Amino acid sequence: MVAGCIDPAHAQTCPTTGDQIDTDRPDTTNSSEVVPRGSLQLENGVNIADWSDGTRLDGTNSRLRLGVADCAEILVDIPDYSFSPRDAGTRGFNGIAPAAKLELQGLPEGLQASVVVGTGLPTGASSNGGDTTRPYLQIPWSQEIGDGFGIHGMLTETWIPGQRSDSLFEETLSLEREFGESLDAFIEYVGDYPQHQTASQILNFGGAWRFTRLQQVDFHAGFGFTSAAPRSYLGLGYSLRVDGLF
């Protein structure tokens, strides 16, 4: 996540290794940009959340992103382990989730958008939703509004065959502010709307510090305001990009 101002000269070009790291975290809204061609990016995090049935821990929330061509990347979400000390049934890995992402070109100045197609594979524990195939289509976008501010959002449709809720629609909307070249902060709404079940709605906020051009630490926290959402949570993360692999 690089918040706020989008350089107009860069907005219509593919990312390059001269750009600083731009991550899909710590907000739920993913970056509208891909990683540069030949670069490998590793994004990681841990969370602690207070749910109605107790505390849950999960990590490492790892995502690998590889720039395979100009304006195109492949990515994979590594299985994430969830653990609830008070509930022995709520633990285990979720499934691995590969995807491909294409950054769109030729958009109006200040607007960026990408298309992501992926699927969660049935390689995890049933208690963590990892035992079913979950294909998804996602569109992250961002719009410069000036003075270091930007509006970011994402639309995601996930299909869950064979489940009571056989599809899940998620929408996010984030206001982000950049402070110089290395710091940014955001406040974000996240709504998950499964068919035939209660929606989860949360307010998320946090920030990131790029202490080098290729490394970032971040945090996020928030609270839910529906019964299907966590009551509160806190997360920390670290990301690294390695350039020039090919």
PDB file of C-alpha atoms in Angstrom:
ATOM      1  CA  MET A   1       0.000   0.000   0.000  1.00  0.00           C
ATOM      2  CA  VAL A   2       1.348   3.371  -1.040  1.00  0.00           C
ATOM      3  CA  ALA A   3      -1.319   5.861  -0.142  1.00  0.00           C
ATOM      4  CA  GLY A   4      -2.399   9.186  -1.457  1.00  0.00           C
ATOM      5  CA  CYS A   5      -0.718  10.933  -4.355  1.00  0.00           C
ATOM      6  CA  ILE A   6      -0.104   9.074  -7.595  1.00  0.00           C
ATOM      7  CA  ASP A   7       2.611  10.589  -9.762  1.00  0.00           C
ATOM      8  CA  PRO A   8       0.801  11.461 -13.027  1.00  0.00           C
ATOM      9  CA  ALA A   9       3.894  10.598 -15.027  1.00  0.00           C
ATOM     10  CA  HIS A  10       3.944   7.151 -13.447  1.00  0.00           C
ATOM     11  CA  ALA A  11       0.200   6.539 -13.467  1.00  0.00           C
ATOM     12  CA  GLN A  12       0.127   5.471 -17.115  1.00  0.00           C
ATOM     13  CA  THR A  13       3.275   3.311 -17.032  1.00  0.00           C
ATOM     14  CA  CYS A  14       4.141  -0.062 -15.571  1.00  0.00           C
ATOM     15  CA  PRO A  15       6.000  -0.141 -12.227  1.00  0.00           C
ATOM     16  CA  THR A  16       9.800  -0.362 -12.422  1.00  0.00           C
ATOM     17  CA  THR A  17      12.561  -1.335 -10.018  1.00  0.00           C
ATOM     18  CA  GLY A  18      13.203   2.359  -9.452  1.00  0.00           C
ATOM     19  CA  ASP A  19       9.897   2.613  -7.576  1.00  0.00           C
ATOM     20  CA  GLN A  20       9.681   1.988  -3.848  1.00  0.00           C
ATOM     21  CA  ILE A  21       7.912  -1.047  -2.414  1.00  0.00           C
ATOM     22  CA  ASP A  22       4.114  -1.013  -2.798  1.00  0.00           C
ATOM     23  CA  THR A  23       2.233  -3.719  -0.873  1.00  0.00           C
ATOM     24  CA  ASP A  24      -1.219  -5.285  -0.605  1.00  0.00           C
ATOM     25  CA  ARG A  25      -1.142  -4.701   3.161  1.00  0.00           C
ATOM     26  CA  PRO A  26      -1.829  -3.590   5.857  1.00  0.00           C
ATOM     27  CA  ASP A  27      -5.290  -2.514   4.694  1.00  0.00           C
ATOM     28  CA  THR A  28      -7.725  -5.030   3.232  1.00  0.00           C
ATOM     29  CA  THR A  29      -7.778  -3.092  -0.046  1.00  0.00           C
ATOM     30  CA  ASN A  30      -5.005  -4.474  -2.234  1.00  0.00           C
ATOM     31  CA  SER A  31      -2.665  -2.289  -4.254  1.00  0.00           C
ATOM     32  CA  SER A  32      -3.892  -1.272  -7.692  1.00  0.00           C
ATOM     33  CA  GLU A  33      -0.317  -1.777  -8.960  1.00  0.00           C
ATOM     34  CA  VAL A  34       1.644  -4.941  -9.727  1.00  0.00           C
ATOM     35  CA  VAL A  35       5.255  -5.523  -8.671  1.00  0.00           C
ATOM     36  CA  PRO A  36       7.960  -4.672 -11.248  1.00  0.00           C
ATOM     37  CA  ARG A  37       8.992  -7.246 -13.825  1.00  0.00           C
ATOM     38  CA  GLY A  38      11.664  -9.570 -12.410  1.00  0.00           C
ATOM     39  CA  SER A  39      10.951  -8.617  -8.774  1.00  0.00           C
ATOM     40  CA  LEU A  40       9.844 -10.939  -5.953  1.00  0.00           C
ATOM     41  CA  GLN A  41       7.917  -9.442  -3.064  1.00  0.00           C
ATOM     42  CA  LEU A  42       7.216 -11.190   0.251  1.00  0.00           C
ATOM     43  CA  GLU A  43       4.502  -9.708   2.483  1.00  0.00           C
ATOM     44  CA  ASN A  44       3.885 -11.079   6.002  1.00  0.00           C
ATOM     45  CA  GLY A  45       1.832 -10.316   9.091  1.00  0.00           C
ATOM     46  CA  VAL A  46       0.321 -11.616  12.323  1.00  0.00           C
ATOM     47  CA  ASN A  47      -3.057 -10.750  13.865  1.00  0.00           C
ATOM     48  CA  ILE A  48      -4.806 -11.064  17.199  1.00  0.00           C
ATOM     49  CA  ALA A  49      -8.592 -10.618  17.260  1.00  0.00           C
ATOM     50  CA  ASP A  50     -11.314 -10.628  19.894  1.00  0.00           C
ATOM     51  CA  TRP A  51     -14.389 -12.528  18.676  1.00  0.00           C
ATOM     52  CA  SER A  52     -17.621 -13.257  20.509  1.00  0.00           C
ATOM     53  CA  ASP A  53     -16.372 -16.812  21.203  1.00  0.00           C
ATOM     54  CA  GLY A  54     -12.887 -15.750  22.367  1.00  0.00           C
ATOM     55  CA  THR A  55      -9.475 -14.608  21.185  1.00  0.00           C
ATOM     56  CA  ARG A  56      -8.000 -15.828  17.898  1.00  0.00           C
ATOM     57  CA  LEU A  57      -4.414 -15.632  16.681  1.00  0.00           C
ATOM     58  CA  ASP A  58      -3.397 -16.084  13.059  1.00  0.00           C
ATOM     59  CA  GLY A  59      -0.215 -15.827  10.996  1.00  0.00           C
ATOM     60  CA  THR A  60       1.884 -15.479   9.082  1.00  0.00           C
ATOM     61  CA  ASN A  61      -0.511 -13.985   6.505  1.00  0.00           C
ATOM     62  CA  SER A  62       2.187 -14.437   3.862  1.00  0.00           C
ATOM     63  CA  ARG A  63       1.745 -13.448   0.223  1.00  0.00           C
ATOM     64  CA  LEU A  64       4.376 -13.975  -2.481  1.00  0.00           C
ATOM     65  CA  ARG A  65       4.190 -11.704  -5.554  1.00  0.00           C
ATOM     66  CA  LEU A  66       6.354 -12.129  -8.657  1.00  0.00           C
ATOM     67  CA  GLY A  67       6.457  -9.679 -11.560  1.00  0.00           C
ATOM     68  CA  VAL A  68       6.447 -11.916 -14.642  1.00  0.00           C
ATOM     69  CA  ALA A  69       5.960  -9.248 -17.323  1.00  0.00           C
ATOM     70  CA  ASP A  70       5.376  -5.520 -17.657  1.00  0.00           C
ATOM     71  CA  CYS A  71       2.159  -4.728 -15.736  1.00  0.00           C
ATOM     72  CA  ALA A  72       1.557  -8.402 -14.845  1.00  0.00           C
ATOM     73  CA  GLU A  73       2.314 -10.541 -11.797  1.00  0.00           C
ATOM     74  CA  ILE A  74       1.516 -13.918 -10.337  1.00  0.00           C
ATOM     75  CA  LEU A  75       0.895 -14.216  -6.624  1.00  0.00           C
ATOM     76  CA  VAL A  76       0.167 -16.880  -4.054  1.00  0.00           C
ATOM     77  CA  ASP A  77      -1.241 -16.681  -0.544  1.00  0.00           C
ATOM     78  CA  ILE A  78       0.642 -19.137   1.650  1.00  0.00           C
ATOM     79  CA  PRO A  79      -1.550 -21.147   4.073  1.00  0.00           C
ATOM     80  CA  ASP A  80      -2.253 -19.138   7.219  1.00  0.00           C
ATOM     81  CA  TYR A  81      -2.603 -20.799  10.637  1.00  0.00           C
ATOM     82  CA  SER A  82      -5.433 -19.776  12.976  1.00  0.00           C
ATOM     83  CA  PHE A  83      -5.585 -20.695  16.653  1.00  0.00           C
ATOM     84  CA  SER A  84      -8.156 -20.023  19.367  1.00  0.00           C
ATOM     85  CA  PRO A  85      -6.965 -20.878  22.915  1.00  0.00           C
ATOM     86  CA  ARG A  86     -10.552 -21.252  24.173  1.00  0.00           C
ATOM     87  CA  ASP A  87     -11.937 -23.264  21.252  1.00  0.00           C
ATOM     88  CA  ALA A  88     -10.080 -26.429  20.229  1.00  0.00           C
ATOM     89  CA  GLY A  89     -12.167 -26.649  17.047  1.00  0.00           C
ATOM     90  CA  THR A  90     -11.014 -23.277  15.713  1.00  0.00           C
ATOM     91  CA  ARG A  91      -7.500 -23.992  14.554  1.00  0.00           C
ATOM     92  CA  GLY A  92      -5.611 -25.110  11.472  1.00  0.00           C
ATOM     93  CA  PHE A  93      -4.296 -23.865   8.151  1.00  0.00           C
ATOM     94  CA  ASN A  94      -6.443 -22.410   5.419  1.00  0.00           C
ATOM     95  CA  GLY A  95      -5.845 -23.350   1.792  1.00  0.00           C
ATOM     96  CA  ILE A  96      -3.134 -22.123  -0.551  1.00  0.00           C
ATOM     97  CA  ALA A  97      -4.456 -19.528  -3.032  1.00  0.00           C
ATOM     98  CA  PRO A  98      -2.645 -18.778  -6.330  1.00  0.00           C
ATOM     99  CA  ALA A  99      -3.714 -15.893  -8.591  1.00  0.00           C
ATOM    100  CA  ALA A 100      -2.724 -13.717 -11.541  1.00  0.00           C
ATOM    101  CA  LYS A 101      -2.931  -9.916 -11.613  1.00  0.00           C
ATOM    102  CA  LEU A 102      -2.935  -7.502 -14.556  1.00  0.00           C
ATOM    103  CA  GLU A 103      -2.588  -3.743 -14.136  1.00  0.00           C
ATOM    104  CA  LEU A 104      -4.782  -1.858 -16.605  1.00  0.00           C
ATOM    105  CA  GLN A 105      -3.349   0.859 -18.812  1.00  0.00           C
ATOM    106  CA  GLY A 106      -4.823   3.838 -20.672  1.00  0.00           C
ATOM    107  CA  LEU A 107      -7.028   5.004 -17.779  1.00  0.00           C
ATOM    108  CA  PRO A 108      -7.772   8.666 -16.996  1.00  0.00           C
ATOM    109  CA  GLU A 109      -4.995  10.564 -15.227  1.00  0.00           C
ATOM    110  CA  GLY A 110      -4.802   9.755 -11.517  1.00  0.00           C
ATOM    111  CA  LEU A 111      -6.854   6.545 -11.795  1.00  0.00           C
ATOM    112  CA  GLN A 112      -5.293   3.104 -11.439  1.00  0.00           C
ATOM    113  CA  ALA A 113      -6.983  -0.300 -11.513  1.00  0.00           C
ATOM    114  CA  SER A 114      -6.086  -3.978 -11.824  1.00  0.00           C
ATOM    115  CA  VAL A 115      -7.890  -7.249 -12.413  1.00  0.00           C
ATOM    116  CA  VAL A 116      -7.068 -10.302 -10.291  1.00  0.00           C
ATOM    117  CA  VAL A 117      -8.238 -13.857 -10.984  1.00  0.00           C
ATOM    118  CA  GLY A 118      -7.420 -16.566  -8.448  1.00  0.00           C
ATOM    119  CA  THR A 119      -8.673 -19.499  -6.411  1.00  0.00           C
ATOM    120  CA  GLY A 120      -8.338 -20.874  -2.918  1.00  0.00           C
ATOM    121  CA  LEU A 121      -7.436 -24.553  -3.153  1.00  0.00           C
ATOM    122  CA  PRO A 122      -8.812 -27.272  -0.810  1.00  0.00           C
ATOM    123  CA  THR A 123      -5.505 -27.857   0.985  1.00  0.00           C
ATOM    124  CA  GLY A 124      -6.378 -26.661   4.509  1.00  0.00           C
ATOM    125  CA  ALA A 125      -8.439 -27.486   7.569  1.00  0.00           C
ATOM    126  CA  SER A 126     -12.242 -27.472   7.448  1.00  0.00           C
ATOM    127  CA  SER A 127     -12.351 -25.415  10.672  1.00  0.00           C
ATOM    128  CA  ASN A 128     -10.494 -22.624   8.870  1.00  0.00           C
ATOM    129  CA  GLY A 129     -12.403 -22.782   5.571  1.00  0.00           C
ATOM    130  CA  GLY A 130      -9.518 -24.484   3.785  1.00  0.00           C
ATOM    131  CA  ASP A 131     -11.261 -27.655   2.599  1.00  0.00           C
ATOM    132  CA  THR A 132     -13.150 -26.149  -0.358  1.00  0.00           C
ATOM    133  CA  THR A 133     -12.210 -24.643  -3.717  1.00  0.00           C
ATOM    134  CA  ARG A 134     -12.895 -20.892  -3.735  1.00  0.00           C
ATOM    135  CA  PRO A 135     -12.385 -19.152  -7.106  1.00  0.00           C
ATOM    136  CA  TYR A 136     -12.517 -15.369  -7.015  1.00  0.00           C
ATOM    137  CA  LEU A 137     -12.495 -12.284  -9.224  1.00  0.00           C
ATOM    138  CA  GLN A 138     -11.153  -9.023  -7.803  1.00  0.00           C
ATOM    139  CA  ILE A 139     -10.776  -5.411  -8.943  1.00  0.00           C
ATOM    140  CA  PRO A 140      -8.596  -3.115  -6.787  1.00  0.00           C
ATOM    141  CA  TRP A 141      -8.549   0.554  -7.798  1.00  0.00           C
ATOM    142  CA  SER A 142      -7.231   3.907  -6.623  1.00  0.00           C
ATOM    143  CA  GLN A 143      -7.908   7.533  -7.455  1.00  0.00           C
ATOM    144  CA  GLU A 144      -5.696  10.529  -6.676  1.00  0.00           C
ATOM    145  CA  ILE A 145      -7.602  13.448  -5.105  1.00  0.00           C
ATOM    146  CA  GLY A 146      -4.684  15.813  -4.373  1.00  0.00           C
ATOM    147  CA  ASP A 147      -2.592  17.101  -1.448  1.00  0.00           C
ATOM    148  CA  GLY A 148      -1.297  13.612  -0.686  1.00  0.00           C
ATOM    149  CA  PHE A 149      -4.780  12.114  -0.360  1.00  0.00           C
ATOM    150  CA  GLY A 150      -6.167   9.210  -2.338  1.00  0.00           C
ATOM    151  CA  ILE A 151      -9.312   7.090  -2.385  1.00  0.00           C
ATOM    152  CA  HIS A 152      -8.738   3.357  -2.744  1.00  0.00           C
ATOM    153  CA  GLY A 153     -11.249   0.551  -3.088  1.00  0.00           C
ATOM    154  CA  MET A 154     -11.720  -3.060  -4.052  1.00  0.00           C
ATOM    155  CA  LEU A 155     -14.553  -5.290  -5.266  1.00  0.00           C
ATOM    156  CA  THR A 156     -14.248  -9.056  -4.814  1.00  0.00           C
ATOM    157  CA  GLU A 157     -16.628 -11.874  -5.717  1.00  0.00           C
ATOM    158  CA  THR A 158     -15.772 -15.312  -4.311  1.00  0.00           C
ATOM    159  CA  TRP A 159     -17.632 -18.491  -5.228  1.00  0.00           C
ATOM    160  CA  ILE A 160     -17.857 -21.296  -2.640  1.00  0.00           C
ATOM    161  CA  PRO A 161     -19.478 -24.355  -4.288  1.00  0.00           C
ATOM    162  CA  GLY A 162     -21.326 -26.739  -2.024  1.00  0.00           C
ATOM    163  CA  GLN A 163     -21.598 -24.390   0.950  1.00  0.00           C
ATOM    164  CA  ARG A 164     -24.682 -22.856   2.538  1.00  0.00           C
ATOM    165  CA  SER A 165     -23.426 -19.487   1.362  1.00  0.00           C
ATOM    166  CA  ASP A 166     -22.270 -20.323  -2.151  1.00  0.00           C
ATOM    167  CA  SER A 167     -20.880 -16.859  -2.900  1.00  0.00           C
ATOM    168  CA  LEU A 168     -19.334 -13.978  -0.989  1.00  0.00           C
ATOM    169  CA  PHE A 169     -19.185 -10.367  -2.132  1.00  0.00           C
ATOM    170  CA  GLU A 170     -16.698  -8.011  -0.492  1.00  0.00           C
ATOM    171  CA  GLU A 171     -16.382  -4.283  -0.954  1.00  0.00           C
ATOM    172  CA  THR A 172     -13.810  -1.949   0.572  1.00  0.00           C
ATOM    173  CA  LEU A 173     -13.358   1.794   0.559  1.00  0.00           C
ATOM    174  CA  SER A 174     -10.277   3.484   2.006  1.00  0.00           C
ATOM    175  CA  LEU A 175      -9.157   7.080   2.470  1.00  0.00           C
ATOM    176  CA  GLU A 176      -5.373   7.235   2.520  1.00  0.00           C
ATOM    177  CA  ARG A 177      -2.894  10.005   3.255  1.00  0.00           C
ATOM    178  CA  GLU A 178       0.801  10.110   2.422  1.00  0.00           C
ATOM    179  CA  PHE A 179       3.265  11.856   4.756  1.00  0.00           C
ATOM    180  CA  GLY A 180       6.444  12.451   2.795  1.00  0.00           C
ATOM    181  CA  GLU A 181       7.927   9.589   0.796  1.00  0.00           C
ATOM    182  CA  SER A 182       8.063   6.913   3.496  1.00  0.00           C
ATOM    183  CA  LEU A 183       4.969   7.173   5.737  1.00  0.00           C
ATOM    184  CA  ASP A 184       1.280   6.753   5.044  1.00  0.00           C
ATOM    185  CA  ALA A 185      -1.931   6.159   6.979  1.00  0.00           C
ATOM    186  CA  PHE A 186      -5.458   5.046   6.138  1.00  0.00           C
ATOM    187  CA  ILE A 187      -8.972   4.562   7.430  1.00  0.00           C
ATOM    188  CA  GLU A 188     -11.053   1.913   5.678  1.00  0.00           C
ATOM    189  CA  TYR A 189     -14.493   0.341   5.574  1.00  0.00           C
ATOM    190  CA  VAL A 190     -14.677  -3.401   4.796  1.00  0.00           C
ATOM    191  CA  GLY A 191     -17.973  -5.178   4.151  1.00  0.00           C
ATOM    192  CA  ASP A 192     -18.357  -8.919   3.534  1.00  0.00           C
ATOM    193  CA  TYR A 193     -21.766 -10.010   2.274  1.00  0.00           C
ATOM    194  CA  PRO A 194     -22.299 -13.794   2.115  1.00  0.00           C
ATOM    195  CA  GLN A 195     -25.512 -15.118   0.641  1.00  0.00           C
ATOM    196  CA  HIS A 196     -28.081 -16.244   3.246  1.00  0.00           C
ATOM    197  CA  GLN A 197     -25.861 -15.198   6.185  1.00  0.00           C
ATOM    198  CA  THR A 198     -25.195 -12.118   8.321  1.00  0.00           C
ATOM    199  CA  ALA A 199     -22.870  -9.549   6.785  1.00  0.00           C
ATOM    200  CA  SER A 200     -19.546  -8.718   8.413  1.00  0.00           C
ATOM    201  CA  GLN A 201     -18.736  -5.002   8.555  1.00  0.00           C
ATOM    202  CA  ILE A 202     -15.617  -3.485  10.074  1.00  0.00           C
ATOM    203  CA  LEU A 203     -13.787  -0.175  10.359  1.00  0.00           C
ATOM    204  CA  ASN A 204     -10.063  -0.626   9.783  1.00  0.00           C
ATOM    205  CA  PHE A 205      -7.233   1.877  10.266  1.00  0.00           C
ATOM    206  CA  GLY A 206      -3.446   1.815  10.318  1.00  0.00           C
ATOM    207  CA  GLY A 207      -0.299   2.829   8.495  1.00  0.00           C
ATOM    208  CA  ALA A 208       3.028   1.815   6.978  1.00  0.00           C
ATOM    209  CA  TRP A 209       6.645   2.980   7.193  1.00  0.00           C
ATOM    210  CA  ARG A 210       9.036   2.210   4.333  1.00  0.00           C
ATOM    211  CA  PHE A 211      12.308   2.406   6.249  1.00  0.00           C
ATOM    212  CA  THR A 212      14.207   1.529   3.063  1.00  0.00           C
ATOM    213  CA  ARG A 213      13.097   1.704  -0.568  1.00  0.00           C
ATOM    214  CA  LEU A 214      12.498  -2.091  -0.576  1.00  0.00           C
ATOM    215  CA  GLN A 215      11.376  -2.805   3.016  1.00  0.00           C
ATOM    216  CA  GLN A 216       8.267  -1.901   4.980  1.00  0.00           C
ATOM    217  CA  VAL A 217       6.813  -2.369   8.457  1.00  0.00           C
ATOM    218  CA  ASP A 218       3.118  -1.761   9.096  1.00  0.00           C
ATOM    219  CA  PHE A 219       0.269  -2.057  11.556  1.00  0.00           C
ATOM    220  CA  HIS A 220      -3.496  -2.070  11.446  1.00  0.00           C
ATOM    221  CA  ALA A 221      -6.288  -2.214  14.008  1.00  0.00           C
ATOM    222  CA  GLY A 222     -10.038  -1.995  13.973  1.00  0.00           C
ATOM    223  CA  PHE A 223     -13.396  -3.134  15.222  1.00  0.00           C
ATOM    224  CA  GLY A 224     -16.524  -4.714  13.865  1.00  0.00           C
ATOM    225  CA  PHE A 225     -20.068  -3.451  14.172  1.00  0.00           C
ATOM    226  CA  THR A 226     -22.048  -6.566  13.221  1.00  0.00           C
ATOM    227  CA  SER A 227     -22.315  -9.905  15.012  1.00  0.00           C
ATOM    228  CA  ALA A 228     -20.400 -11.697  12.234  1.00  0.00           C
ATOM    229  CA  ALA A 229     -17.332  -9.440  12.601  1.00  0.00           C
ATOM    230  CA  PRO A 230     -14.552  -9.470  15.205  1.00  0.00           C
ATOM    231  CA  ARG A 231     -15.168  -7.113  18.102  1.00  0.00           C
ATOM    232  CA  SER A 232     -11.628  -5.726  17.805  1.00  0.00           C
ATOM    233  CA  TYR A 233      -8.240  -6.732  16.373  1.00  0.00           C
ATOM    234  CA  LEU A 234      -4.621  -5.695  15.957  1.00  0.00           C
ATOM    235  CA  GLY A 235      -2.091  -6.719  13.298  1.00  0.00           C
ATOM    236  CA  LEU A 236       1.615  -6.134  12.582  1.00  0.00           C
ATOM    237  CA  GLY A 237       3.539  -6.830   9.373  1.00  0.00           C
ATOM    238  CA  TYR A 238       6.850  -6.773   7.511  1.00  0.00           C
ATOM    239  CA  SER A 239       7.393  -6.796   3.736  1.00  0.00           C
ATOM    240  CA  LEU A 240      10.475  -7.075   1.497  1.00  0.00           C
ATOM    241  CA  ARG A 241      11.080  -6.804  -2.251  1.00  0.00           C
ATOM    242  CA  VAL A 242      14.006  -8.353  -4.128  1.00  0.00           C
ATOM    243  CA  ASP A 243      14.719  -6.944  -7.588  1.00  0.00           C
ATOM    244  CA  GLY A 244      16.572  -8.154 -10.670  1.00  0.00           C
ATOM    245  CA  LEU A 245      15.744 -11.870 -10.597  1.00  0.00           C
ATOM    246  CA  PHE A 246      15.456 -11.884 -14.423  1.00  0.00           C
TER     247      PHE A 246
END
